[in-house]
Structure formats: C-alpha cells, structure tokens
Coordinates of C-alpha atoms in Angstrom, one line a residue:
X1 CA 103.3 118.0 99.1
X2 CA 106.2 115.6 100.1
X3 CA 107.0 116.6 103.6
X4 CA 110.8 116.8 104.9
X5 CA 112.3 113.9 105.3
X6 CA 113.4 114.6 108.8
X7 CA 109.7 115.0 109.4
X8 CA 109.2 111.3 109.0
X9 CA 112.2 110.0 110.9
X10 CA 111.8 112.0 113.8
X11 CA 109.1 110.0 115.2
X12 CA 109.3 106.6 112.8
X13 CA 109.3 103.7 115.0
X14 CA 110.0 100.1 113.5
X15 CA 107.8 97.4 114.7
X16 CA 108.1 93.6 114.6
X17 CA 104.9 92.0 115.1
X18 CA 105.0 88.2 115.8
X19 CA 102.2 86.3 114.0
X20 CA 100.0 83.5 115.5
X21 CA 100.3 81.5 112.5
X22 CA 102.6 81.6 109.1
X23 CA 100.9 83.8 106.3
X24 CA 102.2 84.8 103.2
X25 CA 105.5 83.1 104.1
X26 CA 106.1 85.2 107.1
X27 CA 105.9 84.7 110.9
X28 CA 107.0 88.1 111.6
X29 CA 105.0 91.0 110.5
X30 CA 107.5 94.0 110.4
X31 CA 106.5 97.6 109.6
X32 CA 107.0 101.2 110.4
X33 CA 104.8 104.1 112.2
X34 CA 105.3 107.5 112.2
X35 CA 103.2 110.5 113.1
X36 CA 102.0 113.4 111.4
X37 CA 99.7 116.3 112.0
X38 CA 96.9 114.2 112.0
X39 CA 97.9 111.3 113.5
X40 CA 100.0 108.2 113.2
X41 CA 100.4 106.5 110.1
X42 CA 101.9 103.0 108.5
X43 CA 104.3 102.1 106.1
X44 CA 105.2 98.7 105.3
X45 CA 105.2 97.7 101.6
X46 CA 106.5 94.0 101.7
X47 CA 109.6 93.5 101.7
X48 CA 110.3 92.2 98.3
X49 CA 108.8 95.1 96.5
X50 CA 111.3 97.6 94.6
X51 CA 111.6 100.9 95.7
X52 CA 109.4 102.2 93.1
X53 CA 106.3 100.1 94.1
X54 CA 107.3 101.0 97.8
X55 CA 106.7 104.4 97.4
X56 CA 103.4 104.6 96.3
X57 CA 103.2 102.8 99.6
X58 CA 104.9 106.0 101.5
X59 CA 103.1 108.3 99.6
X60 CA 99.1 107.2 100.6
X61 CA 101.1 106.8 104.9
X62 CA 102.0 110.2 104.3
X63 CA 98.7 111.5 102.9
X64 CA 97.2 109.8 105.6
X65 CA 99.3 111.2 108.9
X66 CA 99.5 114.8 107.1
X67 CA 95.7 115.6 105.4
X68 CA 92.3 115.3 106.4
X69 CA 90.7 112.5 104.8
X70 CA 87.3 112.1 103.3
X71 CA 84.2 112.4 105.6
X72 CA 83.0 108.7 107.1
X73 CA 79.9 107.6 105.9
X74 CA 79.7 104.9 108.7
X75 CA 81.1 104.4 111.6
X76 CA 81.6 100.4 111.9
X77 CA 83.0 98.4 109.3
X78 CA 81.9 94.4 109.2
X79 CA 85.3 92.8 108.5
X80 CA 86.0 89.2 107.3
X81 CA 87.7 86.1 109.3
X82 CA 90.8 85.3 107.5
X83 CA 91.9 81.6 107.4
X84 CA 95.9 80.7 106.4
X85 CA 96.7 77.9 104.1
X86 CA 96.3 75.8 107.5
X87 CA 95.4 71.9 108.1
X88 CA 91.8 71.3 108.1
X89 CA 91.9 70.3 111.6
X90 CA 93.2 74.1 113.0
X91 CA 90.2 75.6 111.2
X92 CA 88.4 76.1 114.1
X93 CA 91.1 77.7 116.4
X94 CA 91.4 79.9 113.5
X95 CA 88.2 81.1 113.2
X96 CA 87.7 81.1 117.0
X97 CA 90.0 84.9 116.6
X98 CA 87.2 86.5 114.6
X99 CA 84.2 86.4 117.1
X100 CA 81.0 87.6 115.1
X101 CA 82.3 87.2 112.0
X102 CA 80.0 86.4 109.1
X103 CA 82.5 85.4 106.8
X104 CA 85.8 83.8 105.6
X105 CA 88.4 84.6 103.1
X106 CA 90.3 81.3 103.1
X107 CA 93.9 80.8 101.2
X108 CA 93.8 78.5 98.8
X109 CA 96.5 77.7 96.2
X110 CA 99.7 78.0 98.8
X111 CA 102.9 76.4 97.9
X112 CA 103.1 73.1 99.4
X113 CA 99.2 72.1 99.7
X114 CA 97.5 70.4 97.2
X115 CA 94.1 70.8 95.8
X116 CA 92.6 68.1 98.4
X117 CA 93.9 70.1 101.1
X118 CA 92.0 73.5 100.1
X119 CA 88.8 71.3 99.3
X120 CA 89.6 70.2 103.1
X121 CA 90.2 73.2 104.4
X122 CA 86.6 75.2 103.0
X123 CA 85.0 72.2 104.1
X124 CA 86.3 72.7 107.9
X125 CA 85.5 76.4 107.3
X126 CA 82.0 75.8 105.7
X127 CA 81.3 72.8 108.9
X128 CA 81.9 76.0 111.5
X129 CA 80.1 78.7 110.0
X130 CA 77.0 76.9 109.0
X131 CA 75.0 77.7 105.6
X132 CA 74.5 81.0 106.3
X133 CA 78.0 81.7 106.3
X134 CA 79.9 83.2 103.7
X135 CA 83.1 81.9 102.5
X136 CA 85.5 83.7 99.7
X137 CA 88.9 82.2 98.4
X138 CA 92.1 83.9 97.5
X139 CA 94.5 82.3 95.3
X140 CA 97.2 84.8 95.0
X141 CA 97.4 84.7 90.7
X142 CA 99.1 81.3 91.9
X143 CA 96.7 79.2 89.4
X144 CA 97.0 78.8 85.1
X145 CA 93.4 79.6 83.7
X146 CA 93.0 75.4 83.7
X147 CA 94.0 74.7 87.3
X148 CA 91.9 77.4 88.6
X149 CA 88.7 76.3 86.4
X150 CA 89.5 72.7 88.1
X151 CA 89.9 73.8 91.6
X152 CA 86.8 76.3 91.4
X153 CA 84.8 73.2 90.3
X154 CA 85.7 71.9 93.0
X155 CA 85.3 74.3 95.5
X156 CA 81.8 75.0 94.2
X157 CA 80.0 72.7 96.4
X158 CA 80.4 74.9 99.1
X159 CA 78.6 77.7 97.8
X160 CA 81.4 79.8 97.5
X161 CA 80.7 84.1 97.8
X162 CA 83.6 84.5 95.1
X163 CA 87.0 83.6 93.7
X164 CA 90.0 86.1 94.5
X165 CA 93.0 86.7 91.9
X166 CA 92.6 82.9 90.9
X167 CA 94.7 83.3 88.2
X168 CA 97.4 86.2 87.4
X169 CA 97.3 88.0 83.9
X170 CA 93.7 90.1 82.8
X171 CA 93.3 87.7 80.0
X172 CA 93.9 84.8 82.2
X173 CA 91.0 86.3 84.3
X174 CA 88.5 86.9 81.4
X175 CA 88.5 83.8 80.0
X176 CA 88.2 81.9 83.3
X177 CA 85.3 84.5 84.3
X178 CA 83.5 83.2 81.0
X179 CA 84.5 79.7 81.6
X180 CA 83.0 79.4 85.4
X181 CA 79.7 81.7 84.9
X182 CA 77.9 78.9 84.8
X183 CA 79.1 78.1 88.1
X184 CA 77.9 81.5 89.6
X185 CA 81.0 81.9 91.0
X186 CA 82.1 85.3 91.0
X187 CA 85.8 86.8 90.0
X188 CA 87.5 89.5 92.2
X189 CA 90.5 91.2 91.2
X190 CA 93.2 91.6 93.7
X191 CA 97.2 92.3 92.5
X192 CA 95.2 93.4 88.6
X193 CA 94.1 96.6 90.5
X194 CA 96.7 97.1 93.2
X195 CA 99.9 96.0 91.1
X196 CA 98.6 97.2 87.7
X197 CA 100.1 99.9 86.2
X198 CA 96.3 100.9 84.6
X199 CA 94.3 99.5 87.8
X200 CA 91.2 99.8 85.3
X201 CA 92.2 97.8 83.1
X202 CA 90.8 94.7 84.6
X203 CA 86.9 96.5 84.7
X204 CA 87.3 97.7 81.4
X205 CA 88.3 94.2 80.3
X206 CA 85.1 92.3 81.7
X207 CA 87.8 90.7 83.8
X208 CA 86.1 90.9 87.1
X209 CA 83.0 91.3 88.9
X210 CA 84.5 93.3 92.0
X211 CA 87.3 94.9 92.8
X212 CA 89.6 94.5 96.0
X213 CA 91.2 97.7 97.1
X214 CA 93.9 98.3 99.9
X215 CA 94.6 101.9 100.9
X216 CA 98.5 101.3 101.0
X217 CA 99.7 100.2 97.7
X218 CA 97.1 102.3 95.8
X219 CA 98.5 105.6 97.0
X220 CA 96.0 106.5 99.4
X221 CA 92.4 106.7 100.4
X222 CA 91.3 109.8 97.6
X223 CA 93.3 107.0 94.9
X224 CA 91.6 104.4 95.9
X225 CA 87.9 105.5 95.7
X226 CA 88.6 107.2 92.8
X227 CA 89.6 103.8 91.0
X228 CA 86.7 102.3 92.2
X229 CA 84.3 105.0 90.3
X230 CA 85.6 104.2 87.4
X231 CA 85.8 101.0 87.6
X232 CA 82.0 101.1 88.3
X233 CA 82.5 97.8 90.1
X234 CA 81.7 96.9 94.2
X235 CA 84.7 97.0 96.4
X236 CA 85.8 94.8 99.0
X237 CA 88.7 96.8 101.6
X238 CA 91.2 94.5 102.8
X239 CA 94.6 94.9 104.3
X240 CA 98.0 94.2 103.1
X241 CA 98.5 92.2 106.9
X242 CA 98.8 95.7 108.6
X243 CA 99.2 96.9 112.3
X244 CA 96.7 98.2 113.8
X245 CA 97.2 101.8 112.5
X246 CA 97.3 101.0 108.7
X247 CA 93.9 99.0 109.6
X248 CA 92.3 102.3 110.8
X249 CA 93.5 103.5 107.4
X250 CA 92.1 101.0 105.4
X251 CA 89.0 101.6 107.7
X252 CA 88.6 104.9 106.7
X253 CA 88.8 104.0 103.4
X254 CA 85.9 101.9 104.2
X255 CA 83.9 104.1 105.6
X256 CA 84.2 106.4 102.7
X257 CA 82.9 104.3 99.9
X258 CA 79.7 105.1 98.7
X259 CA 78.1 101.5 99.0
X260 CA 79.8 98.8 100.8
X261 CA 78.4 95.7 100.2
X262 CA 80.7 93.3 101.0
X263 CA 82.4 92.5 104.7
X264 CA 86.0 93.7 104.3
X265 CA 89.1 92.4 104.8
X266 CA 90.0 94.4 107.9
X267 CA 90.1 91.7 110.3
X268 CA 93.7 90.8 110.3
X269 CA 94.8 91.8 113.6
X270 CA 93.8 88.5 114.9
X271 CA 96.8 87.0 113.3
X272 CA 99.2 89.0 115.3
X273 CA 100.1 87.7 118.8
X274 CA 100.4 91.0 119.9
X275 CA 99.2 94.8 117.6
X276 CA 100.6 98.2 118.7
X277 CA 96.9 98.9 119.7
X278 CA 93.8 97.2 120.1
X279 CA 91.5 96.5 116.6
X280 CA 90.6 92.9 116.3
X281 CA 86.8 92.2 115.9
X282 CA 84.5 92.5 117.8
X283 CA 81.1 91.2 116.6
X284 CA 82.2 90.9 113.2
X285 CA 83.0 94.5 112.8
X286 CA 85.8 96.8 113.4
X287 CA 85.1 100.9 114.6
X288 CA 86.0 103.4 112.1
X289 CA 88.3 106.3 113.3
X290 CA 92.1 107.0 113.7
X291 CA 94.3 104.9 116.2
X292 CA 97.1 105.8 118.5
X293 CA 99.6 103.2 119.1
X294 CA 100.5 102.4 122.6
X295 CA 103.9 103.5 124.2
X296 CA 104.6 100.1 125.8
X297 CA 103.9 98.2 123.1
X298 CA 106.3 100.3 120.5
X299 CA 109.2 99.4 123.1
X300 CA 108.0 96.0 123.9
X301 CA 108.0 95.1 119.4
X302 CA 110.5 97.4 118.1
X303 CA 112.3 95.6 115.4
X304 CA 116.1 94.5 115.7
X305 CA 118.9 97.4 115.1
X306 CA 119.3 95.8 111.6
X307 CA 116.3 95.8 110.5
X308 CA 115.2 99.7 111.8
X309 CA 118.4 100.8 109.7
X310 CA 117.6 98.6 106.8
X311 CA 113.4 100.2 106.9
X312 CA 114.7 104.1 107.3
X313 CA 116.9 103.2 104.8
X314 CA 114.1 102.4 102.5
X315 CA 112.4 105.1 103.5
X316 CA 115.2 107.6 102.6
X317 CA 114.9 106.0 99.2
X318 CA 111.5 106.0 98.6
X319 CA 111.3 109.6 100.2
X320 CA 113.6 110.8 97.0
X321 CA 111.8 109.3 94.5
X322 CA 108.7 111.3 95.6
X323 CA 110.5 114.4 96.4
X324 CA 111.9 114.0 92.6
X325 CA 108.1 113.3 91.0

C-alpha cells in the first residue's frame, strides 16, 4: 500500500551532503529522509533518472519506513573501502577512511583517465593493502567488449577479486566472461540487474558470475533477495552513495541474505565530509540495524530552497505513478 502523500512530506527533510572527494561526477551528495512507522527512510534516485526509474526508488524508501523487514541473520556486515577515479599518489589518504577494511572496490574506466592511470591507481591500492588484500574494479558499462578484455589483461597482475559492469549490454558481458576465463577473473553485474527491465536476464544468460544488488533501485529489500534466488548467483550489497540511513537499509538487506560471501559495498560514508548519523567502518564492518538521523545535522545540511522544492517535487511525481500502479 502506497501511503498518503502528505504522509511523506510531513516529515521529508532534503539533505545536501558535501563529499571529500568527486565521485560519480558529483561533490555534493543530495538526498531526501523521511520517517515512517518504523523509522526513517531514504530517497535519492540520481538525479538524472526519469521519473519512472525514480520510483521504484520511492517505492523500496517507503517499504522500508512503513513494514517490518525480513529477520537479520547477522548483526555486522564487513563492508568494502571504496577508492574514486583518484591519482595514484591520494591512494593512501583514501584508503586511510576505511580502517579495517579487507578490501577495495577501485573505479576504473572514468572519463578523463587513461588506462595507465587505473593500472596506477590498483597498483597504489594493491602496495597499501598487501597480498592478502582484496581488490575489485568497477567500470560503470563504460568499456566495448575489446577495451575491457585489454584493460582486464592488464589489471590481472594484481590478482584482481573480480571485474564490475566492465562492459554495458548482456551480450557484451558474455562474450567477454568467455574471453577472460582464462584469466580467472570473475564478471559481476551491476546496472544488468539494477537497470534491467528482466534483472535475470544477465544469470540466465551465463553473463555473470555474481550479482551486485542495491536495496534502492530494486524496489526494496523482499525485491531484492528475491532476484538473487533466482538468479542462483552470490551477491555483493553496495550502495548507490547513500546517507547514512539508506546504508542501514542496504544493511539490512545484508543481513538478510542467506550466504554472504563477499564484503559489501556499504562503506561509503567515508566519502561524505559530514553523514546525517554516524555509519563509517569501523574494523572493516558496519552494525546492522535501523538509524536515526541527528537533529543538528538535518539543519546544519539541509539542501538550498531550490533544490528541496525541485526533490518534493519529484516526489509528488513519483508518488502518482505508484498511487496509479
């Protein structure tokens, strides 16, 4: 059930969360929180999306602030370092935000940088964690099935835990999958599963060997493990660069899968300067369980007048299209 809009917009509150370095284009982080009978929730589909993909987004915020979720089946989730499409020489500083932390998803493939700087930059990340470390990259579909086969080639020397969206299309997927076996470098699929409209198409392909899931844009946490059984493939959680409350969700979300055999990639609050609440990692791990934001810091990074009309207004939107579903 689709609750009243006036529901929502009586407590939404639109944040603007400064980042410590650009990601994804953005040095602002905006989103908004509202609360519902079982706690606060997030909304903040990018800001590019269409109002269609948006409100898948508002429908799995409201699930989450107005349902009981699935029971946790841990209470601690081991989260990921996450390293921007940085110079090789920031690595460290970078890294230094995710105290504990295991491994590293690094961004590779970002407008602007060249091959030579990603093979750089996994080399500064595999020099700080060591060879015990794990190190994953994520390419954003930004490479054709030839450049990424080049680039994983050479990105294999450091050992690499898999490959993340390297390339964009399902076919474009399969045939690099069978072109770099022999590499033993695994395929993850990010925007095939989150921005597909059959998210199983990539598993029932032979596309991937895991899947990465994000509570937001696949409607929920009860969506989200339910693609995962049937795709019948692991699952990494990661975040869409949320507060600190849709991290709790994606936590949950977590915490509910059967097997979790990957760190996730919940650690994202470390790239804000400053989170409505408090859930960066802390050895490698973030706790599982829902999270209030705090009063002073709602005030302190509420978003400009334009841009708290221009997200309620979106909200009104995608609010009708649900109501009308």
């Amino acid at each position: 059930m689709t609750p009243d809009l006036n529901d929502l917009l009586s407590t939404a509150r639109v944040v603007a969360l400064p980042m410590t370095t650009r990601f994804r284009g953005v040095t602002v982080r905006e989103a908004v929180l509202f609360e519902g009978p079982e706690g606060w929730a997030e909304f903040s589909p990018f800001v590019e999306y269409a109002d269609a993909e948006a409100s898948v987004w508002l429908a799995a915020s409201i699930d989450y602030a107005w349902n009981p979720q699935p029971a946790p089946l841990r209470d601690r989730i081991p989260v990921n370092a996450t390293v921007p499409a940085v110079g090789a020489a920031q690595v460290p500083e970078i890294l230094a935000r995710f105290p504990g932390c295991r491994t590293a998803k690094v961004k590779v493939a970002d407008p602007g940088h060249s091959l030579a700087d990603d093979v750089a930059r996994v080399r500064a990340v595999r020099a700080a964690l060591g060879p015990e470390g794990r190190i994953r990259v994520d390419a954003n579909a930004a490479w054709n099935v030839d450049e990424a086969e080049r680039a994983l080639h050479a990105l294999a020397e450091f050992d690499l835990e898999y490959a993340e969206q390297p390339c964009a299309t399902v076919d474009e997927l399969a045939e690099l999958r069978a072109r770099v076996k022999y590499m033993g470098i695994p395929i993850a699929a990010d925007e095939s599963v989150r921005k597909a409209e059959d998210p199983i198409a990539v598993a029932r392909a032979g596309a991937a060997d895991l899947v990465v899931i994000k509570a937001q844009p696949l409607g929920g946490i009860r969506r989200a493990l339910d693609i995962v059984a049937e795709a019948g493939l692991p699952a990494v959680v990661s975040s869409a660069l949320d507060t600190a409350i849709g991290l709790s969700q994606g936590a949950a979300l977590a915490a509910a899968l059967p097997e979790l055999d990957y760190d996730c990639g919940l650690g994202t609050g470390a790239l804000f300067l400053e989170d409505v609440a408090d859930l960066s990692p802390i050895d490698g791990a973030i706790p599982v369980g829902r999270v209030t934001p705090d009063a002073a810091r709602l005030d302190r990074l509420a978003a400009p007048a334009d841009r708290r009309d221009w997200w309620l207004e979106r909200i009104r939107r995608c609010h009708a299209l649900l109501a009308a579903s």
